[in-house]
XYZ file of C-alpha atoms in Angstrom:
732
model
C 22.693 5.234 25.910
C 21.374 6.642 22.625
C 23.357 9.369 20.897
C 23.072 13.016 21.759
C 23.287 15.133 18.646
C 25.851 17.711 17.768
C 25.165 21.419 17.846
C 24.202 23.084 14.572
C 24.111 26.784 13.870
C 21.949 29.194 11.992
C 22.911 32.783 11.289
C 20.538 35.371 12.738
C 20.400 38.872 11.391
C 17.638 40.364 13.578
C 18.980 42.811 16.186
C 17.367 41.205 19.213
C 18.777 40.097 22.581
C 19.765 36.415 22.530
C 17.642 34.289 24.905
C 18.374 30.790 26.307
C 15.531 28.260 26.661
C 15.410 24.654 27.869
C 12.615 22.123 27.629
C 11.268 18.854 26.244
C 10.089 18.446 22.660
C 6.345 17.770 22.749
C 5.760 17.634 19.012
C 7.787 17.792 15.799
C 5.439 19.767 13.534
C 7.842 19.683 10.592
C 11.368 18.480 9.961
C 13.072 18.328 6.553
C 15.625 15.530 6.161
C 16.951 17.496 3.185
C 17.703 20.889 4.717
C 17.413 20.143 8.450
C 14.808 22.937 8.831
C 12.410 22.240 11.728
C 9.298 23.562 13.418
C 8.882 22.083 16.915
C 6.627 22.651 19.935
C 8.577 22.687 23.197
C 7.458 22.633 26.855
C 9.913 25.175 28.316
C 10.726 26.004 31.913
C 9.216 29.360 32.834
C 6.810 29.464 29.845
C 3.100 28.834 30.408
C 2.313 27.951 26.771
C 4.187 25.564 24.478
C 6.905 27.462 22.576
C 7.078 27.169 18.768
C 10.750 26.947 17.752
C 12.099 27.139 14.204
C 15.651 26.462 13.101
C 17.858 23.827 11.562
C 19.270 20.567 12.921
C 19.990 17.157 11.368
C 17.703 15.261 13.744
C 15.007 16.067 16.284
C 12.746 13.590 18.088
C 9.721 13.994 20.391
C 10.708 13.468 24.033
C 14.253 14.787 23.641
C 15.361 17.579 25.963
C 16.646 20.621 24.089
C 18.874 23.518 25.099
C 18.445 26.359 22.626
C 19.648 29.911 22.187
C 17.975 32.357 19.831
C 15.621 35.314 19.544
C 11.889 35.904 19.810
C 10.133 37.219 16.721
C 6.558 37.792 15.645
C 5.642 35.924 12.462
C 2.763 37.718 10.708
C 1.032 34.407 9.914
C 1.972 32.116 12.781
C 2.341 34.520 15.716
C 5.182 34.631 18.255
C 7.977 32.126 17.584
C 11.467 31.435 18.864
C 14.064 31.562 16.072
C 16.836 29.167 17.082
C 20.482 30.172 16.712
C 22.029 27.098 18.346
C 20.310 23.947 19.525
C 21.637 20.966 21.430
C 19.523 17.873 22.039
C 20.148 15.561 24.978
C 18.723 12.180 25.852
C 15.580 12.581 27.964
C 15.653 11.820 31.696
C 11.997 12.325 32.674
C 9.690 9.302 32.317
C 7.387 11.268 30.017
C 10.354 12.293 27.851
C 11.752 8.737 27.716
C 8.340 7.393 26.646
C 8.019 10.008 23.879
C 11.583 9.342 22.729
C 11.197 5.549 22.558
C 7.766 5.819 20.940
C 8.943 8.138 18.166
C 10.094 5.303 15.887
C 13.804 5.842 16.643
C 14.158 2.167 17.596
C 12.544 -0.387 15.298
C 10.142 -2.658 17.178
C 9.171 -0.016 19.731
C 6.238 2.220 18.863
C 4.044 4.377 21.155
C 2.247 1.308 22.627
C 5.380 -0.615 23.688
C 7.135 2.579 24.783
C 4.387 3.198 27.345
C 4.619 -0.402 28.650
C 8.439 -0.398 28.781
C 8.550 2.847 30.758
C 5.804 1.593 33.097
C 7.804 -1.613 33.705
C 11.391 -0.314 33.919
C 11.137 3.421 34.583
C 14.297 5.482 33.985
C 16.391 2.275 33.781
C 14.781 1.292 30.465
C 17.840 2.299 28.352
C 20.162 0.149 30.531
C 17.750 -2.813 30.354
C 17.653 -2.711 26.532
C 21.442 -2.430 26.333
C 22.670 -4.666 29.142
C 19.821 -7.059 30.149
C 17.648 -7.389 27.010
C 16.303 -10.774 28.168
C 14.258 -8.838 30.772
C 12.209 -7.331 27.938
C 10.496 -10.722 27.671
C 8.952 -10.143 31.098
C 6.413 -8.026 29.230
C 3.527 -9.799 27.542
C 3.683 -9.379 23.753
C 7.476 -9.160 23.627
C 8.707 -12.539 22.454
C 12.142 -13.630 21.322
C 11.620 -12.222 17.811
C 10.611 -8.732 18.960
C 13.362 -8.676 21.622
C 15.969 -9.488 18.954
C 14.532 -6.795 16.696
C 14.734 -4.195 19.487
C 18.260 -5.144 20.636
C 19.707 -5.326 17.123
C 18.145 -1.932 16.271
C 19.562 -0.542 19.530
C 23.068 -1.915 18.954
C 23.032 -0.580 15.391
C 22.149 2.788 16.936
C 25.165 2.428 19.230
C 27.579 1.461 16.439
C 26.523 4.355 14.264
C 26.526 6.903 17.109
C 30.026 8.220 16.378
C 29.410 8.126 12.647
C 26.108 9.981 13.115
C 27.621 12.631 15.330
C 30.463 13.131 12.839
C 28.152 13.337 9.814
C 25.501 15.422 11.531
C 28.038 17.869 12.858
C 28.866 18.388 9.171
C 25.232 18.937 8.208
C 24.224 15.469 6.924
C 20.630 14.532 7.884
C 19.742 11.388 9.842
C 18.257 9.351 6.986
C 21.295 9.970 4.799
C 23.690 9.264 7.662
C 22.003 5.857 8.069
C 22.372 5.204 4.318
C 26.074 6.128 4.453
C 26.576 3.748 7.372
C 24.724 0.947 5.547
C 26.959 1.430 2.490
C 30.363 1.835 4.142
C 29.848 0.309 7.621
C 32.591 1.008 10.173
C 34.692 2.635 7.423
C 32.141 5.460 7.000
C 34.080 8.272 8.678
C 37.387 7.333 7.012
C 35.842 7.055 3.529
C 33.888 10.300 3.829
C 36.944 12.196 5.087
C 39.120 10.767 2.333
C 36.749 11.727 -0.507
C 33.255 13.027 0.312
C 32.488 13.226 -3.410
C 32.301 9.429 -3.588
C 28.937 9.749 -1.763
C 27.366 11.173 -4.925
C 28.483 8.080 -6.860
C 27.699 5.434 -4.248
C 24.598 6.512 -2.354
C 21.052 6.972 -3.662
C 19.608 10.312 -2.570
C 22.962 12.080 -2.194
C 23.814 14.336 -5.070
C 26.850 16.411 -5.914
C 25.551 19.468 -4.049
C 25.218 17.621 -0.722
C 28.653 16.015 -1.155
C 30.102 19.405 -2.098
C 28.719 21.082 1.051
C 30.217 18.294 3.146
C 33.564 18.649 1.358
C 33.620 22.397 2.064
C 32.961 21.716 5.756
C 35.788 19.179 5.795
C 38.106 21.845 4.415
C 38.604 20.502 0.874
C 39.871 23.304 -1.370
C 37.222 24.674 -3.769
C 39.726 24.644 -6.639
C 41.017 21.108 -5.939
C 41.148 18.535 -8.732
C 39.085 16.092 -6.662
C 36.241 18.669 -6.648
C 36.689 19.471 -10.343
C 36.489 15.754 -11.262
C 33.329 15.231 -9.230
C 31.806 18.402 -10.689
C 32.513 17.346 -14.272
C 30.908 13.940 -13.659
C 27.927 15.661 -12.032
C 27.391 17.974 -15.037
C 27.471 14.981 -17.417
C 25.093 12.994 -15.192
C 22.655 15.919 -15.092
C 22.901 16.114 -18.889
C 22.187 12.385 -19.197
C 19.228 12.974 -16.844
C 17.807 15.088 -19.702
C 18.176 12.067 -21.997
C 21.507 12.816 -23.692
C 24.184 10.139 -24.008
C 26.983 12.699 -24.484
C 27.802 16.402 -24.193
C 29.909 18.661 -26.392
C 33.378 19.075 -24.848
C 33.207 22.892 -24.698
C 29.640 22.805 -23.375
C 30.777 20.507 -20.561
C 33.739 22.784 -19.731
C 31.536 25.910 -19.707
C 28.847 24.278 -17.523
C 31.453 22.981 -15.047
C 33.182 26.396 -14.817
C 29.810 28.041 -14.129
C 28.792 25.446 -11.515
C 32.106 25.165 -9.670
C 33.596 28.638 -10.199
C 36.947 26.996 -10.943
C 39.405 28.079 -13.708
C 38.844 26.462 -17.112
C 42.342 24.925 -17.094
C 41.603 22.989 -13.892
C 38.341 21.687 -15.402
C 40.168 20.511 -18.543
C 42.791 18.829 -16.382
C 40.029 17.089 -14.392
C 38.374 15.898 -17.627
C 41.689 14.401 -18.772
C 42.096 12.521 -15.457
C 38.531 11.191 -15.747
C 39.311 10.022 -19.322
C 42.565 8.366 -18.150
C 40.656 6.592 -15.378
C 38.067 5.478 -17.988
C 35.113 7.144 -16.300
C 34.634 9.415 -19.341
C 35.117 8.547 -23.013
C 35.814 11.125 -25.769
C 34.324 10.779 -29.268
C 33.472 13.074 -32.181
C 29.776 13.423 -33.056
C 29.106 15.113 -36.410
C 32.691 16.412 -36.321
C 32.387 17.982 -32.862
C 34.446 16.672 -29.891
C 32.078 15.246 -27.253
C 32.309 13.316 -24.000
C 30.330 10.304 -22.799
C 30.001 8.817 -19.348
C 31.809 5.555 -20.137
C 28.861 3.229 -19.280
C 26.691 5.127 -21.811
C 29.424 4.956 -24.457
C 29.724 1.186 -23.957
C 25.945 0.765 -24.023
C 25.692 2.604 -27.378
C 28.508 0.536 -28.860
C 26.881 -2.611 -27.498
C 23.449 -1.870 -29.015
C 25.006 -1.110 -32.424
C 27.088 -4.329 -32.363
C 24.139 -6.477 -31.265
C 21.802 -5.045 -33.931
C 24.407 -5.755 -36.647
C 24.956 -9.272 -35.221
C 21.235 -10.079 -35.068
C 20.496 -8.763 -38.582
C 22.752 -11.508 -39.983
C 21.633 -14.991 -40.960
C 18.117 -16.354 -41.375
C 15.375 -17.352 -38.995
C 13.846 -20.819 -39.064
C 10.744 -19.435 -40.806
C 12.230 -16.971 -43.303
C 11.495 -19.291 -46.256
C 7.742 -19.390 -45.524
C 5.363 -18.968 -48.457
C 3.638 -15.751 -47.378
C 1.128 -15.947 -50.264
C -0.323 -18.910 -48.362
C 0.552 -17.875 -44.794
C -1.235 -14.489 -44.835
C -4.651 -15.798 -46.076
C -4.264 -18.680 -43.588
C -3.724 -16.313 -40.644
C -6.614 -14.046 -41.753
C -8.908 -17.072 -41.694
C -7.493 -18.347 -38.385
C -7.836 -14.988 -36.604
C -11.074 -14.078 -38.467
C -9.645 -10.777 -39.680
C -8.893 -8.994 -42.914
C -5.449 -7.364 -43.065
C -4.964 -4.102 -44.981
C -2.154 -3.800 -47.525
C 0.068 -1.893 -45.067
C -0.555 -4.548 -42.395
C 0.289 -7.370 -44.829
C 3.528 -5.561 -45.689
C 4.378 -5.282 -41.976
C 3.733 -9.010 -41.419
C 5.899 -9.794 -44.444
C 8.805 -7.658 -43.210
C 8.724 -9.161 -39.725
C 8.632 -12.733 -41.048
C 11.373 -12.163 -43.657
C 13.877 -10.284 -41.441
C 15.686 -11.332 -38.293
C 15.533 -7.819 -36.817
C 12.534 -5.620 -37.553
C 10.633 -2.607 -36.174
C 6.879 -2.020 -36.335
C 5.822 1.527 -35.447
C 2.614 3.558 -35.554
C 0.168 5.525 -33.433
C -3.026 4.365 -31.682
C -5.765 2.655 -33.722
C -3.505 1.642 -36.642
C -3.650 -2.077 -35.889
C -0.220 -2.800 -34.358
C -1.787 -5.479 -32.117
C -3.494 -7.184 -35.089
C -0.160 -7.300 -36.951
C 1.740 -8.674 -33.943
C -0.911 -11.360 -33.348
C -0.741 -12.364 -37.021
C 3.068 -12.626 -36.910
C 2.935 -14.720 -33.716
C 0.331 -17.095 -35.206
C 2.389 -17.637 -38.379
C 5.695 -18.159 -36.553
C 4.255 -20.365 -33.807
C 2.702 -22.598 -36.459
C 6.361 -23.462 -37.208
C 6.760 -24.583 -33.557
C 9.015 -21.597 -32.854
C 9.528 -20.481 -29.255
C 8.344 -16.901 -28.741
C 9.163 -14.572 -25.805
C 7.140 -11.416 -25.138
C 8.323 -8.514 -22.961
C 7.781 -4.811 -22.263
C 9.583 -2.175 -20.148
C 6.940 -1.821 -17.404
C 4.623 -4.144 -15.495
C 1.546 -2.397 -16.867
C 2.790 -2.560 -20.470
C 3.630 -6.268 -20.044
C 0.144 -6.913 -18.646
C -1.432 -5.141 -21.647
C 0.717 -7.123 -24.096
C -0.343 -10.332 -22.369
C -4.024 -9.362 -22.601
C -3.806 -8.360 -26.282
C -1.933 -11.498 -27.397
C -3.400 -14.035 -24.986
C 0.158 -15.161 -24.219
C 2.459 -14.723 -21.253
C 4.449 -11.461 -21.277
C 6.914 -10.219 -18.690
C 8.902 -7.087 -17.875
C 12.398 -6.837 -19.363
C 13.910 -6.812 -15.866
C 12.125 -10.013 -14.893
C 12.964 -11.654 -18.217
C 16.681 -10.933 -17.751
C 16.478 -12.196 -14.132
C 18.151 -9.460 -12.120
C 20.502 -10.616 -9.357
C 20.538 -7.931 -6.599
C 23.621 -9.375 -4.883
C 25.752 -9.030 -8.048
C 23.750 -5.981 -9.212
C 23.623 -7.473 -12.689
C 21.330 -9.571 -14.854
C 21.732 -13.357 -14.804
C 20.758 -13.520 -18.477
C 23.580 -12.275 -20.705
C 25.837 -13.385 -23.580
C 27.137 -16.328 -21.501
C 23.661 -17.345 -20.324
C 21.379 -16.234 -23.194
C 17.589 -16.348 -23.434
C 16.127 -19.564 -24.808
C 13.937 -18.197 -27.576
C 13.499 -18.096 -31.354
C 11.736 -14.725 -31.441
C 11.868 -11.886 -28.905
C 9.024 -9.348 -29.144
C 9.554 -6.058 -27.261
C 6.434 -3.897 -26.953
C 6.449 -0.163 -25.999
C 10.057 -0.111 -27.203
C 10.118 3.722 -27.428
C 10.437 3.605 -23.612
C 13.579 1.454 -23.563
C 16.726 3.484 -22.860
C 20.177 2.752 -24.253
C 21.484 0.910 -21.163
C 18.507 -1.453 -20.855
C 18.401 -2.104 -24.620
C 22.069 -3.125 -24.484
C 21.408 -5.478 -21.554
C 18.457 -6.996 -23.408
C 20.106 -7.476 -26.816
C 23.293 -8.992 -25.368
C 21.105 -11.797 -23.951
C 19.603 -12.641 -27.376
C 21.413 -15.587 -29.057
C 22.669 -15.288 -32.669
C 19.998 -17.621 -34.062
C 17.067 -15.612 -32.611
C 14.970 -12.939 -34.287
C 13.937 -9.638 -32.660
C 10.763 -7.614 -33.246
C 10.573 -4.131 -31.693
C 7.054 -2.666 -31.508
C 6.426 0.925 -30.448
C 5.176 4.403 -31.227
C 8.135 6.532 -32.306
C 6.088 9.741 -31.948
C 5.730 9.303 -28.185
C 8.146 10.813 -25.704
C 11.541 9.115 -25.767
C 12.665 6.987 -22.820
C 13.027 8.560 -19.369
C 16.620 7.251 -19.294
C 19.306 8.398 -21.768
C 19.138 7.719 -25.495
C 16.476 7.745 -28.202
C 16.963 4.135 -29.239
C 13.817 3.503 -31.290
C 14.053 6.700 -33.356
C 17.845 6.276 -33.822
C 17.333 2.717 -35.122
C 14.572 3.881 -37.504
C 16.516 6.956 -38.707
C 19.686 4.931 -39.339
C 18.042 3.166 -42.292
C 19.953 0.025 -41.285
C 16.973 -1.816 -39.796
C 13.814 -2.916 -41.667
C 10.873 -0.736 -40.513
C 7.127 -1.152 -41.063
C 5.339 2.138 -40.354
C 1.556 1.786 -39.930
C -0.422 5.002 -40.537
C -3.951 3.992 -41.563
C -6.544 4.456 -38.778
C -9.076 1.632 -38.839
C -12.812 2.214 -38.992
C -13.540 1.003 -35.467
C -10.767 3.234 -34.016
C -11.779 6.232 -36.160
C -14.982 6.634 -34.133
C -12.875 7.485 -31.054
C -12.078 11.170 -30.650
C -9.109 10.144 -28.443
C -7.505 8.354 -31.403
C -8.402 10.879 -34.126
C -7.449 13.727 -31.736
C -4.061 12.134 -30.989
C -3.292 11.799 -34.717
C -4.388 15.427 -35.272
C -2.002 16.553 -32.504
C 0.722 14.558 -34.263
C 0.031 16.623 -37.382
C 0.424 19.820 -35.341
C -3.289 20.585 -34.863
C -4.545 21.660 -31.429
C -7.683 19.832 -30.218
C -11.026 21.587 -30.731
C -12.716 23.013 -27.635
C -15.665 20.913 -26.480
C -19.095 22.474 -26.957
C -21.443 22.582 -23.949
C -23.558 19.397 -23.771
C -21.417 17.552 -26.362
C -20.955 13.822 -25.702
C -17.488 12.553 -26.573
C -14.549 10.560 -25.190
C -12.164 13.550 -25.534
C -13.013 16.804 -23.742
C -10.997 20.007 -24.037
C -12.007 22.630 -21.454
C -10.286 25.984 -21.310
C -9.210 28.192 -18.447
C -7.513 31.566 -18.611
C -5.625 31.629 -15.312
C -3.709 28.814 -13.579
C -6.014 29.200 -10.522
C -9.072 28.593 -12.732
C -7.451 25.518 -14.307
C -6.526 24.211 -10.840
C -10.083 24.523 -9.491
C -11.518 22.942 -12.685
C -9.103 19.981 -12.376
C -10.146 19.472 -8.738
C -13.870 19.669 -9.580
C -13.583 17.362 -12.613
C -11.578 14.692 -10.752
C -13.408 14.693 -7.422
C -17.011 15.398 -8.531
C -17.919 15.697 -12.211
C -16.278 12.582 -13.699
C -17.326 10.249 -10.842
C -20.911 11.608 -11.019
C -21.273 11.605 -14.829
C -19.282 8.509 -15.798
C -19.031 6.470 -12.585
C -15.208 6.611 -12.495
C -13.531 5.941 -9.152
C -11.466 9.137 -8.603
C -8.483 7.207 -7.181
C -8.586 3.894 -9.066
C -9.759 5.002 -12.530
C -8.716 8.644 -12.953
C -5.093 9.646 -13.473
C -4.066 13.311 -13.520
C -1.056 13.758 -15.836
C 0.869 17.022 -15.455
C 3.634 18.204 -17.808
C 6.023 18.706 -14.871
C 6.473 18.214 -11.111
C 6.955 21.820 -10.026
C 4.590 24.785 -9.920
C 0.989 25.308 -8.883
C -0.241 22.983 -11.661
C 2.648 20.541 -11.223
C 2.191 16.948 -10.057
C 3.486 17.772 -6.576
C 0.956 20.452 -5.561
C -1.905 18.624 -7.319
C -1.039 15.497 -5.292
C -1.249 17.360 -1.990
C -4.624 18.882 -2.930
C -6.070 15.609 -4.282
C -4.908 13.645 -1.233
C -6.650 16.198 0.976
C -9.836 15.958 -1.127
C -9.930 12.173 -1.585
C -8.204 10.587 1.430
C -8.075 13.156 4.239
C -9.730 10.979 6.894
C -7.473 7.914 6.547
C -5.303 7.013 9.567
C -2.693 6.312 10.815
C -0.561 8.776 8.834
C 3.205 8.951 8.552
C 5.293 11.788 7.079
C 8.696 11.191 5.542
C 10.785 12.965 2.854
C 8.158 15.669 2.380
C 5.184 13.333 1.709
C 2.464 12.117 4.079
C 1.192 8.576 3.540
C -1.977 6.902 4.844
C -3.909 3.707 4.014
C -5.706 4.097 0.678
C -3.207 6.570 -0.797
C -2.188 6.052 -4.415
C 1.614 6.011 -4.767
C 4.256 5.639 -7.472
C 7.686 4.005 -7.258
C 10.296 6.537 -8.429
C 13.441 4.367 -8.740
C 14.094 0.759 -9.760
C 14.194 -1.475 -6.669
C 15.435 -4.862 -7.822
C 15.209 -6.457 -4.360
C 11.507 -5.687 -4.130
C 10.957 -6.197 -7.887
C 9.217 -2.812 -8.061
C 10.288 -0.466 -10.831
C 10.295 3.222 -11.691
C 6.740 4.213 -12.710
C 4.879 1.319 -11.017
C 1.693 2.575 -9.330
C 0.324 1.037 -6.121
C -1.990 1.643 -3.158
C -0.971 1.886 0.499
C -2.688 -0.993 2.334
C -1.545 -0.346 5.889
C 0.724 1.865 7.986
C 2.297 0.334 11.094
C 3.670 3.126 13.279
C 4.923 0.633 15.916
C 7.069 -1.300 13.435
C 7.871 1.674 11.192
C 6.532 -0.176 8.124
C 4.146 0.422 5.220
C 2.487 -2.265 3.126
C 1.933 -1.192 -0.492
C 0.147 -3.292 -3.145
C 1.426 -3.085 -6.734
C -0.674 -4.977 -9.312
C -1.921 -7.453 -6.712
C 1.523 -7.974 -5.129
C 2.080 -6.834 -1.525
C 5.440 -5.119 -0.902
C 6.755 -4.068 2.522
C 8.619 -0.750 2.936
C 10.620 0.400 5.937
C 9.952 4.035 6.821
C 13.570 4.848 5.842
C 12.833 3.596 2.278
C 9.985 6.017 1.638
C 12.184 8.323 -0.427
C 11.599 5.741 -3.206
C 7.858 6.458 -3.415
C 5.696 9.536 -3.786
C 1.975 10.220 -4.070
C 0.448 9.386 -7.465
C -3.014 10.956 -7.614
C -1.163 13.128 -10.132
C 2.024 12.147 -11.919
C 4.072 13.512 -14.803
C 3.353 12.513 -18.395
C 6.930 11.148 -18.569
C 6.214 8.777 -15.677
C 2.989 7.570 -17.352
C 4.733 6.116 -20.417
C 3.793 2.525 -21.142
C 0.676 2.777 -18.973
C -2.980 3.165 -19.870
C -5.688 4.459 -17.557
C -9.493 4.373 -17.913
C -9.567 8.171 -17.627
C -6.842 10.799 -17.985
C -7.014 14.489 -16.946
C -4.257 16.775 -18.315
C -3.766 20.344 -17.021
C -1.779 22.615 -19.358
C -0.648 26.175 -18.737
C 2.056 28.550 -19.922
C 3.913 27.941 -16.611
C 4.885 24.600 -18.249
C 6.193 26.350 -21.382
C 9.699 24.801 -21.320
C 8.103 21.359 -21.746
C 5.228 22.190 -24.081
C 6.030 19.965 -27.056
C 3.979 17.842 -29.419
C 5.244 14.464 -28.215
C 4.422 15.401 -24.595
C 0.784 16.275 -25.376
C 0.481 13.276 -27.734
C 1.865 10.857 -25.117
C -0.497 12.236 -22.446
C -3.584 11.936 -24.665
C -2.736 8.375 -25.792
C -2.616 7.181 -22.145
C -6.434 7.457 -21.887
C -8.438 4.316 -22.686
C -12.044 5.470 -22.238
C -11.897 9.203 -21.601
C -9.422 12.094 -21.910
C -9.969 15.580 -20.458
C -7.545 18.418 -21.242
C -8.011 21.520 -19.074
C -5.731 24.258 -20.286
C -4.914 27.725 -21.481
C -5.564 27.772 -25.278
C -2.158 29.404 -25.851
C -0.367 26.591 -23.973
C -2.294 23.744 -25.666
C -1.762 25.331 -29.101
C 1.948 25.793 -28.410
C 2.309 22.141 -27.346
C 0.606 20.870 -30.528
C 2.702 23.115 -32.805
C 6.132 22.610 -31.191
C 8.106 19.734 -32.639
C 10.833 18.159 -30.559
C 13.013 21.227 -30.154
C 16.133 19.604 -28.766
C 17.201 16.340 -30.285
C 19.024 14.165 -27.792
C 22.760 14.005 -28.342
C 23.514 10.375 -29.184
C 25.777 8.646 -31.692
C 23.890 5.384 -32.192
C 22.631 6.298 -35.651
C 26.183 6.918 -36.928
C 27.414 3.658 -35.378
C 24.735 1.744 -37.296
C 25.246 3.505 -40.622
């Protein structure tokens, strides 16, 4: 039999008589995996209408029979509801309930269609048949050996995890996370969680310190225990690295941990020392101040510095080239005329084994790279081209006419070992490695990449140092440039062809601290700046521009061609609320629909991958379209750049809607048309490199819709907080 779920409680403050209700769950209107909060419609004995119940429980499924105690209350928006104090769910016994339960997606391989047929064939004995005589399932047409095996293995997995589920759910862990814990620890789940619940935050995607901490409190772990202090310290440092820092000042870490954990400072310091002894944290002075690194970040910084020094040594096979002949030759070959600054850049890249080329849009970086490649390949050198994202690699390939790949694919990630196959022992076979969009590469990935480059090879990093730094920790490109230890060619001259684009001249003006000029009525341009005084006005203008005006005036497809780029996720003008509104406006009629982890997905929806998934070869920031939703199988098919990728419903916390996304997530990508809302509600993020990065994502058209004060503030504000790293000092 399937599991019945443990009772959960919710404190009720209203002074009302407590009522007991029983009935079957007809519909789950809303259920949050995160908090357990639910809104359900229940067919109750003695009630003519369906009862709306609200409360909190780890899992609730249509068809289940519930026994609930609580109070009636009148919600001013939603009418009379039953606020649940305690709820217990039991396996259904009525045929209708069993059908709903089986068809809810609880058991993979059985959707609404097969649930109906199973109940019709086996009645109330259906659970026993699945468990004890699964071969009888094949009596039904459409259930072959493959589907039977799928159903029975899903059922037996349900059985094995029943005790684990009940244990975890009775301590407030939601179903999806309980499944993840089981998949990570197997039969050892209960023992490992009881021994140290804080390990969940280290081992399991989607479980953070706060969830682990709540679980620990429920298991009776002392709030002032060292085990909690250690986990808290690690959490504070991880959050800090989430903001891009490689390290944190010792006292800052202590103060943050004391505030978060409400534990005495001495205990925190003791916990830090244990973490240092166990080599999870590494101490080091930065500019004379004691700081702490998460050890993997410390090692990555050391690694990058060592590899840069190693690769700067020696000479490439083409360093002795006569550039007085080579440059005119390449100009003739490529039918171009290089400017003095471009010639200097070509010279530096050919002469040095490690070199950086940086500059904004329209300054001819592509022309320089193509010239370098032509000269070096004339010497029969083997060249490898890569970029951090699939889109950036595709662009590099198009601009050079040569094959380019993502860094992850180049290094050949092995999911079973969770490491790259290419490394110091199995290096890349290349004479020159070119890395485009290198401002996006964080310290960990740069270390992995450089360790796979053999001593004899040369490296050319190409990127725009004025863009936002990498999403991951570090500011590798700017640290390398600022160290003065690496040859740098900085291109600044905007070429005539590019100078006619307001996107390019506007981006360079923003980089000089000048806000864009407001667009006059009737003006034809590729860069529009429309103003709005209130966030509501900006919101309605964004919706009108994306769904009506741009498609009508320029023929852009609102889903395929237009990308809304918001400064942040939260708030009325954040990516999240814009996504919900744009989905409703652009894809409301698509079916079937499935809701998981707070998002609803349907065929045709535009989605973004939010974490690296090496098994699927889909990476953080990749944008795709939902092709199909299979409710029966609990699967979604999503296409990324022409490649179809299958997702189980339980994996949908890795994707979110992408009609709107953050400017950070858009790095390395270009879109035909970009729409950027900007308001003072984003003020903590309003910085020059954010606005500059957003504007430079647009290929054909950019539209800023914002409050003048917010746009002006973004253009004027230089990077206020420099990331705390020590790479520059290691190189000097």
